[in-house]
GROMACS .gro file of C-alpha atoms in nm:
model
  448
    1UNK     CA    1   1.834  -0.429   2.484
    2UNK     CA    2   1.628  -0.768   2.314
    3UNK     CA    3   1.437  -0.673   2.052
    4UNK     CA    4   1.166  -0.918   1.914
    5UNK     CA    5   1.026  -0.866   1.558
    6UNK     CA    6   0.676  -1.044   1.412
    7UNK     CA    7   0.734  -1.091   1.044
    8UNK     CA    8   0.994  -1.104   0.831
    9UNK     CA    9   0.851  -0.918   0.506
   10UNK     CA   10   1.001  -0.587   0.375
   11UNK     CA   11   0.909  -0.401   0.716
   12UNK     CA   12   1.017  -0.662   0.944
   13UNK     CA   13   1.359  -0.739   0.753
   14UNK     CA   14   1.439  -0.386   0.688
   15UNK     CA   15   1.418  -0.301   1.114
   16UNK     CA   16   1.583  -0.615   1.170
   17UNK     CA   17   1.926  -0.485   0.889
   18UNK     CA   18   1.920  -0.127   1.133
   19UNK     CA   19   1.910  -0.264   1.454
   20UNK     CA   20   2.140  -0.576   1.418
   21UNK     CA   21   2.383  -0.267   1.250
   22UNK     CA   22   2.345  -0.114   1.513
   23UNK     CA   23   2.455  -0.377   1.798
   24UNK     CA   24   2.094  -0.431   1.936
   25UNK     CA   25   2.035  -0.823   2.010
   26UNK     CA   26   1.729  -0.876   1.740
   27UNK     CA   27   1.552  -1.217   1.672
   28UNK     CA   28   1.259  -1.226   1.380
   29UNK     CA   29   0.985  -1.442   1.402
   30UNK     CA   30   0.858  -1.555   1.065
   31UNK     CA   31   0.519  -1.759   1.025
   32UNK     CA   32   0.654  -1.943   0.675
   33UNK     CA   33   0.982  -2.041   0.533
   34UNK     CA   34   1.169  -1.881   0.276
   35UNK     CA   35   1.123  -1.877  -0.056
   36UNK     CA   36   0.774  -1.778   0.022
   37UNK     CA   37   0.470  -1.610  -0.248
   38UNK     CA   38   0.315  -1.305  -0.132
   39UNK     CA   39   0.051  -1.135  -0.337
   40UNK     CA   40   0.168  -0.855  -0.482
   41UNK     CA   41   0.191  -0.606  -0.793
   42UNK     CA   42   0.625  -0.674  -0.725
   43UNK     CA   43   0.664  -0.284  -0.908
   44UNK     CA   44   0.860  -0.073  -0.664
   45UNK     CA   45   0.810   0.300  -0.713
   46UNK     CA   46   1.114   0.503  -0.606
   47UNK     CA   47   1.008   0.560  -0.284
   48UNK     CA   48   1.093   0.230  -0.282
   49UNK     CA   49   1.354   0.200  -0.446
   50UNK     CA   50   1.507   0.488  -0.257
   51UNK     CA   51   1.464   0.266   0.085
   52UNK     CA   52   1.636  -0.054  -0.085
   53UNK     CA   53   1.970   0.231  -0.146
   54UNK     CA   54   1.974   0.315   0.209
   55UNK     CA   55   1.989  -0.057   0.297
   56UNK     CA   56   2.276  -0.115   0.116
   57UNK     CA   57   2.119  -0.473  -0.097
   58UNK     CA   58   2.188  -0.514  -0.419
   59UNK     CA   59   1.978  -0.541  -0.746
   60UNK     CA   60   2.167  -0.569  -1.030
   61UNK     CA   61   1.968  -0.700  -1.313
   62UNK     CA   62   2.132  -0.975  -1.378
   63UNK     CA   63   2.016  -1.110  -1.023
   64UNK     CA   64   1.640  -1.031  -1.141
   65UNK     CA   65   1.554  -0.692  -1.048
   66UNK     CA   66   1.388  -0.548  -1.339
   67UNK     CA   67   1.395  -0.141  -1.398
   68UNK     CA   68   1.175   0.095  -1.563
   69UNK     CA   69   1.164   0.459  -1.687
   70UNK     CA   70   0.789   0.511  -1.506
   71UNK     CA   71   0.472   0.450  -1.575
   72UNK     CA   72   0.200   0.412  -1.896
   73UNK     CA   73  -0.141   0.502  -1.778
   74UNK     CA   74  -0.424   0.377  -1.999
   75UNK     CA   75  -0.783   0.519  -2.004
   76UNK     CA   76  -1.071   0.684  -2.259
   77UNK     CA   77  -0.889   0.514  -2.554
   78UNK     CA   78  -0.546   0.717  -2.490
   79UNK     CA   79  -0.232   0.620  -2.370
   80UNK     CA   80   0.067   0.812  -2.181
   81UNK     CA   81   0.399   0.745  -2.109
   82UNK     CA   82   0.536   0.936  -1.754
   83UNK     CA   83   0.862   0.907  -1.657
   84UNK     CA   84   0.935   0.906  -1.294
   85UNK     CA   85   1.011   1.276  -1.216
   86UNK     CA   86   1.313   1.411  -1.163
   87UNK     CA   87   1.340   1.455  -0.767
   88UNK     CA   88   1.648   1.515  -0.552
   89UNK     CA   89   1.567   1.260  -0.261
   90UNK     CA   90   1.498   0.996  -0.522
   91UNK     CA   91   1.649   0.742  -0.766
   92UNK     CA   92   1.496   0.841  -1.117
   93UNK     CA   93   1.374   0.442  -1.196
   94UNK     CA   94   1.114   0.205  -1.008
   95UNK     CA   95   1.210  -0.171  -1.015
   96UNK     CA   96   1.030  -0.467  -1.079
   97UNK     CA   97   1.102  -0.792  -0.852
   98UNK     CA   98   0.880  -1.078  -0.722
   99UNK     CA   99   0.817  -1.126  -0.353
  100UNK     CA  100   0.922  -1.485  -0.375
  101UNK     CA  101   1.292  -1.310  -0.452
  102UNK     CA  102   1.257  -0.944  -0.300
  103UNK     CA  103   1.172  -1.080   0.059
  104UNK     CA  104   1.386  -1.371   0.100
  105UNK     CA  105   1.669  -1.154  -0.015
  106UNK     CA  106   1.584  -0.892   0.222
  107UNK     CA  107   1.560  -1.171   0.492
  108UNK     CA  108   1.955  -1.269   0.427
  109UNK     CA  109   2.026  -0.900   0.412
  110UNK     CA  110   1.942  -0.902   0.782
  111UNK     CA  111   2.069  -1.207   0.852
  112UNK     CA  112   2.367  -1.080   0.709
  113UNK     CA  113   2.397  -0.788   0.970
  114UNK     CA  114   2.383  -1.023   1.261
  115UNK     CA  115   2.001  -1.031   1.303
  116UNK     CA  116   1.888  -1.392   1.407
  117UNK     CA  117   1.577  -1.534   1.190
  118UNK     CA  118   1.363  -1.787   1.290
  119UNK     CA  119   1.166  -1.940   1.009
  120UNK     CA  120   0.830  -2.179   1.060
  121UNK     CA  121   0.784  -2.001   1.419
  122UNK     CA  122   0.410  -1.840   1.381
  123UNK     CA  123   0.350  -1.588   1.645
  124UNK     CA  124  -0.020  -1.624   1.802
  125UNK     CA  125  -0.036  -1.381   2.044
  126UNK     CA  126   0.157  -1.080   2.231
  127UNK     CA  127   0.306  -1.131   2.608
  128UNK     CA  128   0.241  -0.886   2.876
  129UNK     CA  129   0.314  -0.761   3.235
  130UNK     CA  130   0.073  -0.721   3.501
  131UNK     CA  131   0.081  -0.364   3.413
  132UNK     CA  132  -0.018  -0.442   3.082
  133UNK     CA  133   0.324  -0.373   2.876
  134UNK     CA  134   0.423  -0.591   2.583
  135UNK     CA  135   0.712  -0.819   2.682
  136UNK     CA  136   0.750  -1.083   2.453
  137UNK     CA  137   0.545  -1.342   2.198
  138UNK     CA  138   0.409  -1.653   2.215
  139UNK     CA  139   0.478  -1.880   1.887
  140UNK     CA  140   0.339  -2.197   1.755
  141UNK     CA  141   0.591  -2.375   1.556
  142UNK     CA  142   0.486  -2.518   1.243
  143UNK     CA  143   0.651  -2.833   0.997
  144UNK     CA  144   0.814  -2.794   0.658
  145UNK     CA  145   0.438  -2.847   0.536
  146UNK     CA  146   0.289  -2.542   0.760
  147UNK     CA  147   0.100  -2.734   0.973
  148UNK     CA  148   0.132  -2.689   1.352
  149UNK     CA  149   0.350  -2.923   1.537
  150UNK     CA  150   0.176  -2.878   1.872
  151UNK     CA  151   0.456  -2.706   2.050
  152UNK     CA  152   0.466  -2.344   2.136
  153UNK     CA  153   0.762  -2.110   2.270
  154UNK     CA  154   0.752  -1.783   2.418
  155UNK     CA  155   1.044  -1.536   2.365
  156UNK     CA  156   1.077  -1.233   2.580
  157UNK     CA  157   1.228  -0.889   2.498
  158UNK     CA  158   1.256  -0.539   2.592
  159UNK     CA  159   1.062  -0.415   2.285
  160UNK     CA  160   0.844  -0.610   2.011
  161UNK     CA  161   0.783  -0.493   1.678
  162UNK     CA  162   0.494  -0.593   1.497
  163UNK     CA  163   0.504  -0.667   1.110
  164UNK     CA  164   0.318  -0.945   1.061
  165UNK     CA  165   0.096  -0.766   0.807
  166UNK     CA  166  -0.314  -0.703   0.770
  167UNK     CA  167  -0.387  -0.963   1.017
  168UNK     CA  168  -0.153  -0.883   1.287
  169UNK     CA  169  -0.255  -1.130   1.557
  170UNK     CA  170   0.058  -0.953   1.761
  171UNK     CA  171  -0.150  -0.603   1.784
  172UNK     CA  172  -0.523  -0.801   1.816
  173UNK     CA  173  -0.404  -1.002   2.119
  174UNK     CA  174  -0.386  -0.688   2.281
  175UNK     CA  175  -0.708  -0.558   2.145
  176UNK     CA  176  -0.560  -0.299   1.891
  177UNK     CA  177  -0.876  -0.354   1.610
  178UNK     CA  178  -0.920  -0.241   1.260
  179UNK     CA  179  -1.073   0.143   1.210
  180UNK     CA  180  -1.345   0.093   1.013
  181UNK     CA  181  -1.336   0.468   0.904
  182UNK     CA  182  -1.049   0.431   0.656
  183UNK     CA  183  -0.991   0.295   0.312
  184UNK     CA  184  -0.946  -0.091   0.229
  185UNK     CA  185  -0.857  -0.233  -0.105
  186UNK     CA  186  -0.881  -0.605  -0.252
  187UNK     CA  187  -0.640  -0.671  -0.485
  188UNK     CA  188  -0.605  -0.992  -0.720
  189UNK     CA  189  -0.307  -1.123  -0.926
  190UNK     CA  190  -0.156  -1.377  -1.139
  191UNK     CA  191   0.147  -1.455  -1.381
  192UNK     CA  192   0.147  -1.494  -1.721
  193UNK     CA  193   0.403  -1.618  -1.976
  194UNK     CA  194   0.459  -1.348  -2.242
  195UNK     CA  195   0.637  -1.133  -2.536
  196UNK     CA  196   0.570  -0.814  -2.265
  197UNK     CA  197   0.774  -0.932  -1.987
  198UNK     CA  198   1.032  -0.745  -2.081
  199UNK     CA  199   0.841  -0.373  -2.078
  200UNK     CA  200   1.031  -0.123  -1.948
  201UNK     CA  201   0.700   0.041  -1.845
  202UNK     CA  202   0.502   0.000  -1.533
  203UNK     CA  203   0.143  -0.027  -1.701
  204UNK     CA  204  -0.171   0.097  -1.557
  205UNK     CA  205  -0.467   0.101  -1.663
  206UNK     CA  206  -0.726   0.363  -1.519
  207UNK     CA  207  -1.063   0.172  -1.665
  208UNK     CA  208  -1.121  -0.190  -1.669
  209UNK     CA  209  -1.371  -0.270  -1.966
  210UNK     CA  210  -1.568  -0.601  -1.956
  211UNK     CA  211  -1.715  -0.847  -2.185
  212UNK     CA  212  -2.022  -0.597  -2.227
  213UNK     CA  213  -1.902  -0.292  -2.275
  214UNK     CA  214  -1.972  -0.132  -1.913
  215UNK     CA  215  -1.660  -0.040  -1.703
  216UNK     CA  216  -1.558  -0.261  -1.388
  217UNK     CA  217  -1.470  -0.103  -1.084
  218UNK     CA  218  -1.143  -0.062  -0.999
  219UNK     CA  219  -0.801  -0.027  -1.182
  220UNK     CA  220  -0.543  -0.318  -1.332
  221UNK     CA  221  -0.179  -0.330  -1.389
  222UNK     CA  222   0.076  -0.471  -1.606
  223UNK     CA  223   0.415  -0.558  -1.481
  224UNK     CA  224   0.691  -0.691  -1.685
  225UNK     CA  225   0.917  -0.919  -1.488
  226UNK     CA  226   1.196  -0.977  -1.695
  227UNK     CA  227   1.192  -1.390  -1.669
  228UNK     CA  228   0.942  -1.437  -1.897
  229UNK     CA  229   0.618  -1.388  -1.719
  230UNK     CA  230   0.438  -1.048  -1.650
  231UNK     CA  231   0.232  -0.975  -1.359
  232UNK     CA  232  -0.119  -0.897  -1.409
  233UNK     CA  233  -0.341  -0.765  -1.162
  234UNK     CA  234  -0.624  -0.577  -1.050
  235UNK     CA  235  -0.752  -0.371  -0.712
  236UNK     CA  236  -1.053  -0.256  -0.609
  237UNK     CA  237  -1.129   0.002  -0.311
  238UNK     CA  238  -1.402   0.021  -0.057
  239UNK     CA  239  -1.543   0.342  -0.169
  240UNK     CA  240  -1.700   0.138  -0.503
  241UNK     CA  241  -2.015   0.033  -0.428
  242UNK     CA  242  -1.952  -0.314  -0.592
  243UNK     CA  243  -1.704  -0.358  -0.320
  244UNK     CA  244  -1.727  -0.700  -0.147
  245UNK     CA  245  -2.030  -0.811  -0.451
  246UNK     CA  246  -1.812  -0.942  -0.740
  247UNK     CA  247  -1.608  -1.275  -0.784
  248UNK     CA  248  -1.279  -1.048  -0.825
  249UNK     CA  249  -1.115  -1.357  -1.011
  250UNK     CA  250  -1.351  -1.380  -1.210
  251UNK     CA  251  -1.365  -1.009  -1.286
  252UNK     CA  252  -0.943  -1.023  -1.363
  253UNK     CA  253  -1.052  -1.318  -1.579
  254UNK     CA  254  -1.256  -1.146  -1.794
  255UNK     CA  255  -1.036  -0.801  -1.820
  256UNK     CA  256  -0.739  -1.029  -1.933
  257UNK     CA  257  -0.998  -1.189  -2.144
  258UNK     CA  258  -1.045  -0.880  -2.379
  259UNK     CA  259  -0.717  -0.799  -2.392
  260UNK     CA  260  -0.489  -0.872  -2.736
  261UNK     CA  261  -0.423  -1.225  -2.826
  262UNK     CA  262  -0.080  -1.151  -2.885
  263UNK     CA  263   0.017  -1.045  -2.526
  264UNK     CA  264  -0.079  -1.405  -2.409
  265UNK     CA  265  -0.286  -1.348  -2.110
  266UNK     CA  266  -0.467  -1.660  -2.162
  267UNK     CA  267  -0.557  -1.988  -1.916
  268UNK     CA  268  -0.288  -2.173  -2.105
  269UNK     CA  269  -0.037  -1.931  -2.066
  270UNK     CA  270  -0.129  -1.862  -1.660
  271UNK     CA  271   0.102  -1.948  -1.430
  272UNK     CA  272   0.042  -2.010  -1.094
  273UNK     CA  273  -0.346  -1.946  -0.949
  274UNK     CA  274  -0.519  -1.606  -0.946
  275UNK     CA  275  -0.454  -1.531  -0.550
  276UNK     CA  276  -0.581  -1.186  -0.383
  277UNK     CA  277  -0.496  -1.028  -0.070
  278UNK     CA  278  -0.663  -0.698   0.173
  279UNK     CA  279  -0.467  -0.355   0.148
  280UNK     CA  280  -0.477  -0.198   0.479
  281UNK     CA  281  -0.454   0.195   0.404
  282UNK     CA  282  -0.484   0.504   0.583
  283UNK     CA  283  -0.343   0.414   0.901
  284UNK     CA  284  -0.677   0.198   0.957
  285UNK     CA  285  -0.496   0.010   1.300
  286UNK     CA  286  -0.435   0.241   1.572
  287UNK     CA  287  -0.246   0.301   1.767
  288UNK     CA  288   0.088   0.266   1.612
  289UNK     CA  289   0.235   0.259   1.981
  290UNK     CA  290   0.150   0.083   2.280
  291UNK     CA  291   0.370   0.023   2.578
  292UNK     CA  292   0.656  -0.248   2.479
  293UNK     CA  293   0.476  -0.235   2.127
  294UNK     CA  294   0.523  -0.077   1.759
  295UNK     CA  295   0.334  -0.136   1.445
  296UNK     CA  296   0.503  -0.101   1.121
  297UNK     CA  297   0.367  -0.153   0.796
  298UNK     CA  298   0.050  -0.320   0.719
  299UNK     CA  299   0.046  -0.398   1.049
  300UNK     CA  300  -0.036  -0.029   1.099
  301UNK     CA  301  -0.227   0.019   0.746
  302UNK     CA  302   0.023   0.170   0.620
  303UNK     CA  303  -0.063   0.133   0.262
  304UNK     CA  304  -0.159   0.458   0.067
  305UNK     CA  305  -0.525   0.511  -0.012
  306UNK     CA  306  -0.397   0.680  -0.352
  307UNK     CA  307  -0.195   0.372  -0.536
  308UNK     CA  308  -0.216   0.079  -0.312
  309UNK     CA  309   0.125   0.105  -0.238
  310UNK     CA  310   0.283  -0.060   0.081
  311UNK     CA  311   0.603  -0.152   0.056
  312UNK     CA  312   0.788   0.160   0.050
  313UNK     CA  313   0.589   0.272   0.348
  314UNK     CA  314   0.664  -0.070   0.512
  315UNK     CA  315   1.044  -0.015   0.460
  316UNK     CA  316   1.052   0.362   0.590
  317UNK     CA  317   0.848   0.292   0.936
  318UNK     CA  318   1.085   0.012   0.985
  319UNK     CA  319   1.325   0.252   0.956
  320UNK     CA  320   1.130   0.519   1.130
  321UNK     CA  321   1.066   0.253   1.397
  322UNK     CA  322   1.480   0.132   1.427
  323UNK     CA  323   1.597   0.470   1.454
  324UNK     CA  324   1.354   0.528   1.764
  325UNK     CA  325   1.420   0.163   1.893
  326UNK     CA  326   1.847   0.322   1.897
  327UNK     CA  327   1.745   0.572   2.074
  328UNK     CA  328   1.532   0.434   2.324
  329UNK     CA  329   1.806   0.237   2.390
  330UNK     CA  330   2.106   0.449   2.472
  331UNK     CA  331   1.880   0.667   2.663
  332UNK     CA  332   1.763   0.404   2.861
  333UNK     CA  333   2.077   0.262   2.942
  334UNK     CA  334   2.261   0.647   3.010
  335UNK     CA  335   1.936   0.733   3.250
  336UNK     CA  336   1.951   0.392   3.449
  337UNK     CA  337   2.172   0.455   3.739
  338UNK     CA  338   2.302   0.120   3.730
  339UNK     CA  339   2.377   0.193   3.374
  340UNK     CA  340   2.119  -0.071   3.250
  341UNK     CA  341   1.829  -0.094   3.100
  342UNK     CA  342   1.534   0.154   3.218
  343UNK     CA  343   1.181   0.088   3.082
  344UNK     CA  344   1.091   0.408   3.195
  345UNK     CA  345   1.331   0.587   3.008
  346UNK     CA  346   1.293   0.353   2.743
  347UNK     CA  347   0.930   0.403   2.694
  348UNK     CA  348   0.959   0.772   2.705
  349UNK     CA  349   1.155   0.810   2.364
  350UNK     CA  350   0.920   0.472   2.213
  351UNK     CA  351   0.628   0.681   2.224
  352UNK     CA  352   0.732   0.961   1.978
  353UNK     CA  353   0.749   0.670   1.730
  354UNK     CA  354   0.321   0.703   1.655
  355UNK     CA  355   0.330   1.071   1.613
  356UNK     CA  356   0.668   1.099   1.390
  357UNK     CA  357   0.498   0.839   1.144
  358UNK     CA  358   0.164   1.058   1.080
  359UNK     CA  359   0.397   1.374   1.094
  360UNK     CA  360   0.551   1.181   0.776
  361UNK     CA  361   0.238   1.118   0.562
  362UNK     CA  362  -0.098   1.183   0.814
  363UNK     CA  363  -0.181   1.467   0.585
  364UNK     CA  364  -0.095   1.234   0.275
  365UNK     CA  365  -0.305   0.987   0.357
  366UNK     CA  366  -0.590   1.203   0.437
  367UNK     CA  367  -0.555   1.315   0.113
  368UNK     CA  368  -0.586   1.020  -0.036
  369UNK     CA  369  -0.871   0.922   0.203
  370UNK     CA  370  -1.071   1.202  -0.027
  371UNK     CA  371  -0.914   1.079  -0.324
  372UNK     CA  372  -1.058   0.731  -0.282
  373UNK     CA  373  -1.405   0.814  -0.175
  374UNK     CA  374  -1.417   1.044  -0.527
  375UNK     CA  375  -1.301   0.725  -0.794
  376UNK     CA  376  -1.488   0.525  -0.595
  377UNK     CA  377  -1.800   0.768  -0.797
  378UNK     CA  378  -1.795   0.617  -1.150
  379UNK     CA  379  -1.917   0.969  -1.297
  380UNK     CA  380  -1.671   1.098  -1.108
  381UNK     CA  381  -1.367   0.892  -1.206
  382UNK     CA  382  -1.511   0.926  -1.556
  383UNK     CA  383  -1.500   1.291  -1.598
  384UNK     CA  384  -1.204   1.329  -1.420
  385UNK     CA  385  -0.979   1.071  -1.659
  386UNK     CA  386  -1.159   1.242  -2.015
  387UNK     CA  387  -1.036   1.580  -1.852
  388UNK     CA  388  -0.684   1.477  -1.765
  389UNK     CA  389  -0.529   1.238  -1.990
  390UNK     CA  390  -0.556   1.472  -2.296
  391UNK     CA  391  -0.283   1.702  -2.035
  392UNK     CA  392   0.041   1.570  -2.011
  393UNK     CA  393   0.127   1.809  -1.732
  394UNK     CA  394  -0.158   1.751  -1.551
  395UNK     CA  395  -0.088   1.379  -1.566
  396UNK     CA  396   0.259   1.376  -1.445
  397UNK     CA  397   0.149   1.617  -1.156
  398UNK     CA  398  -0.124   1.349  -1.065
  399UNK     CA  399   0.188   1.107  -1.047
  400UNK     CA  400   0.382   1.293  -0.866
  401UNK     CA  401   0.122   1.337  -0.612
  402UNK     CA  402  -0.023   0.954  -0.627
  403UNK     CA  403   0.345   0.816  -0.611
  404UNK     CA  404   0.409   1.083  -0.306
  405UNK     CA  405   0.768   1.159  -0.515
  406UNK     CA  406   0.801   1.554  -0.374
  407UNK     CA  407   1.088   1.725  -0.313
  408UNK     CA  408   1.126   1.779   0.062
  409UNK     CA  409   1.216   2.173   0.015
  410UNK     CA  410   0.933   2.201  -0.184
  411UNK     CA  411   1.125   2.413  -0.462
  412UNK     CA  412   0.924   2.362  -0.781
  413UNK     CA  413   0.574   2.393  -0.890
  414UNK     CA  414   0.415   2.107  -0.864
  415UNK     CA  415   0.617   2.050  -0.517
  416UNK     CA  416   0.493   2.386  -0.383
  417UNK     CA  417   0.114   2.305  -0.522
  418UNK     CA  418   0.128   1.974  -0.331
  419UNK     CA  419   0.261   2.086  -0.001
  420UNK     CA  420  -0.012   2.320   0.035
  421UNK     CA  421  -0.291   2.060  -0.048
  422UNK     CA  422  -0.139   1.887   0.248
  423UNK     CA  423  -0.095   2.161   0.445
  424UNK     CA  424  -0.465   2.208   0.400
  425UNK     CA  425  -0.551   1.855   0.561
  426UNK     CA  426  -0.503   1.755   0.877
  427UNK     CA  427  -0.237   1.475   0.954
  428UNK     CA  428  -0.460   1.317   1.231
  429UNK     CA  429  -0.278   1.428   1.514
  430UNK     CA  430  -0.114   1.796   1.630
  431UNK     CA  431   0.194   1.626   1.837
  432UNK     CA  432   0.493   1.716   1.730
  433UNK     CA  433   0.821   1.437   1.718
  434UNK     CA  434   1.170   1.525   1.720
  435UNK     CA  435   1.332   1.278   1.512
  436UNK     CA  436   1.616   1.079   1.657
  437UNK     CA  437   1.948   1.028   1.590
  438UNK     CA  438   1.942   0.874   1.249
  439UNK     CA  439   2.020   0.470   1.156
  440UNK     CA  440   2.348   0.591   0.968
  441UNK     CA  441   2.539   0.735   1.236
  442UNK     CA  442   2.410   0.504   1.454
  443UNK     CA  443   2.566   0.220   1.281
  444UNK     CA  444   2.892   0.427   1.199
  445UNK     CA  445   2.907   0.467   1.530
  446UNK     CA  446   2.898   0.071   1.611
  447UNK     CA  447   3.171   0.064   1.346
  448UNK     CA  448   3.414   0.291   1.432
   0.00000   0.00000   0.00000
């Protein structure tokens, strides 16, 4: 089986480390070249963190991967410190490392495993049959300056996965558009040299106040990096009413602006440019599967409607998708009766890939579908922060839930409370998915 994979950002690299484990021929197509910026908050939750065990990849701190105890929520004057719960499938710290680092590291990871990466080789459109399944990419390559050179390549392969991110010109070749019935987010960020780069907090702050006293829309973040610089940034959903009206630099700008002169979020003390970016959430790209085609990560909205979180999402549908990919594979080649490779077969096991994804976190996301359209109500948001902050409990349930950090066998509480409010939603579709054989054996079994 050839495997061709659109992207090489935490989904993209992450499938690429399973499948090259697991003896499958896998080439990644990546628009840029390494080190590359991507806009980001660079905290991973442990979710995250939790994905970046399973791969095996180091992050010592001495290599720049920054950890914290959890996060400091700020709002109506107070200020809490919530450590990440205590929860048996994950790591009890987030970490803090920038996407110019975190991806290209994850890129080498794969590289590592036998996966081939192409750099500078921007992929413009999807291939396909006369029957309409996806068989390959077409790629423009570009110079060490980004531009295009004029020449294009196409690359054919038994299955393409697509994690090129919001834009995804892989799934709209094929027509696959945006739904325009879920959640989208804006966020802005920027780097600043200060004392609090070394905070072994992940700060959030619930209320943005301006210059005059009223409250912007959205919600900010602090994020110590550990080299000196802290990453300050700000989101904004769809369900705000000032959505798409406001210069959102200039709003991040003027929330920095108000902040302590001793932190040093200043012009002078900026570095880099303010850059923003879209945040895909709820599943808004559909479907997830189309013949010869998967869509992981952003590609898929895959971002969480309650945090703006992606890249632990992006790293467990790659692994989601890799696992399914493995399967698809030996069945395909055991049900061929020329022992090779059978489509049929193939597509027959691909398939299961769409609904085992919303079986993971359909009725998560529709829960935070709700939860958007309510803080998107200033009143709303209002009344809800002066109720809960005073609550320490209360807070570190809302974590819990917002960070998706439950214990699978739902044994505690707050566990038990949150499995029912998403037992109470549906997950957007009633097919059941048999998991398959997992990665790990998979690749033991390539070992042994």
């Amino acid at each position: 089986m050839k495997v061709l994979i659109v992207g090489a950002g935490p989904a993209g690299s992450t499938a690429a480390y399973y499948l090259a484990k697991a003896g499958i021929d896998v080439t990644v197509l990546e628009k840029t070249s390494f080190p590359r910026e991507k806009v980001c908050g660079d905290g991973l939750t442990p979710r995250a963190v939790r994905e970046i065990q399973k791969l095996g990849l180091p992050h010592h701190e001495a290599d720049g991967w920054r950890r914290n105890m959890g996060l400091r929520l700020l709002a109506g004057g107070r200020s809490i410190e919530l450590p990440w719960p205590e929860v048996s499938d994950f790591p009890q710290y987030g970490l803090i490392r920038t996407r110019l680092g975190f991806d290209e590291e994850l890129a080498r990871h794969a590289q590592a495993a036998g996966a081939v990466v192409l750099e500078r080789h921007s992929v413009t459109e999807a291939l396909r049959s006369e029957d309409g399944r996806v068989t390959g990419v077409r790629a423009a390559l570009l110079d060490e300056s980004g531009r295009k050179t004029g020449e294009t390549l196409d690359f054919s392969a038994d299955v393409v996965l697509a994690a090129d991110g919001n834009s995804t010109r892989t799934a709209v070749s094929i027509g696959i558009q945006k739904r325009d019935d879920r959640p989208l987010g804006v966020a802005v960020r920027t780097y600043f040299t200060s004392p609090r780069h070394d905070d072994d907090w992940m700060e959030g702050w619930l209320e943005l106040p301006g210059r005059d006293g009223k409250l912007l829309p959205g919600y900010g973040w602090v994020f110590g990096v550990g080299d000196g610089t802290s990453n300050v940034g700000l989101g904004i959903l769809n369900s705000s009413k000032e959505f798409g009206k406001l210069d959102y630099k200039q709003v991040l700008r003027e929330w920095t602006a108000g902040m302590p002169a001793e932190w040093g979020f200043t012009p002078e003390n900026q570095v880099g440019e303010i850059r923003g970016a879209a945040l895909p959430m709820g599943f808004n790209r559909t479907p997830h599967y189309s013949p010869g085609l998967l869509l992981l990560g952003d590609a898929g909205g895959m971002v969480s409607p309650f945090n703006g979180e992606g890249i632990s999402y992006a790293m467990e549908s790659a692994r989601f998708a890799a696992e399914f990919v493995i399967d698809a594979s030996r069945s395909a080649s055991s049900g061929s009766a020329s022992g090779g490779w059978s489509t049929h077969d193939a597509d027959a096991r691909l398939e299961g890939y769409a609904d085992y994804v919303r079986e993971q976190w359909g009725s998560h996301f529709t829960l935070g579908r709700a939860f958007a359209a309510l803080i998107g109500k200033p009143a709303v948001m209002k009344l809800a922060l002066r109720t809960g902050m005073p609550i320490p409990v209360l807070m570190r349930f809302v974590v819990r839930l917002l960070a998706n950090l439950t214990d699978p066998a739902a044994r505690g509480f707050e566990d038990r409370v949150i499995r029912v409010l998403e037992l109470l939603v549906p997950a957007t579709s009633n097919t059941s998915a048999q998991a398959p054989t997992g990665v790990q054996s998979a690749v033991s079994a390539t070992k042994s």
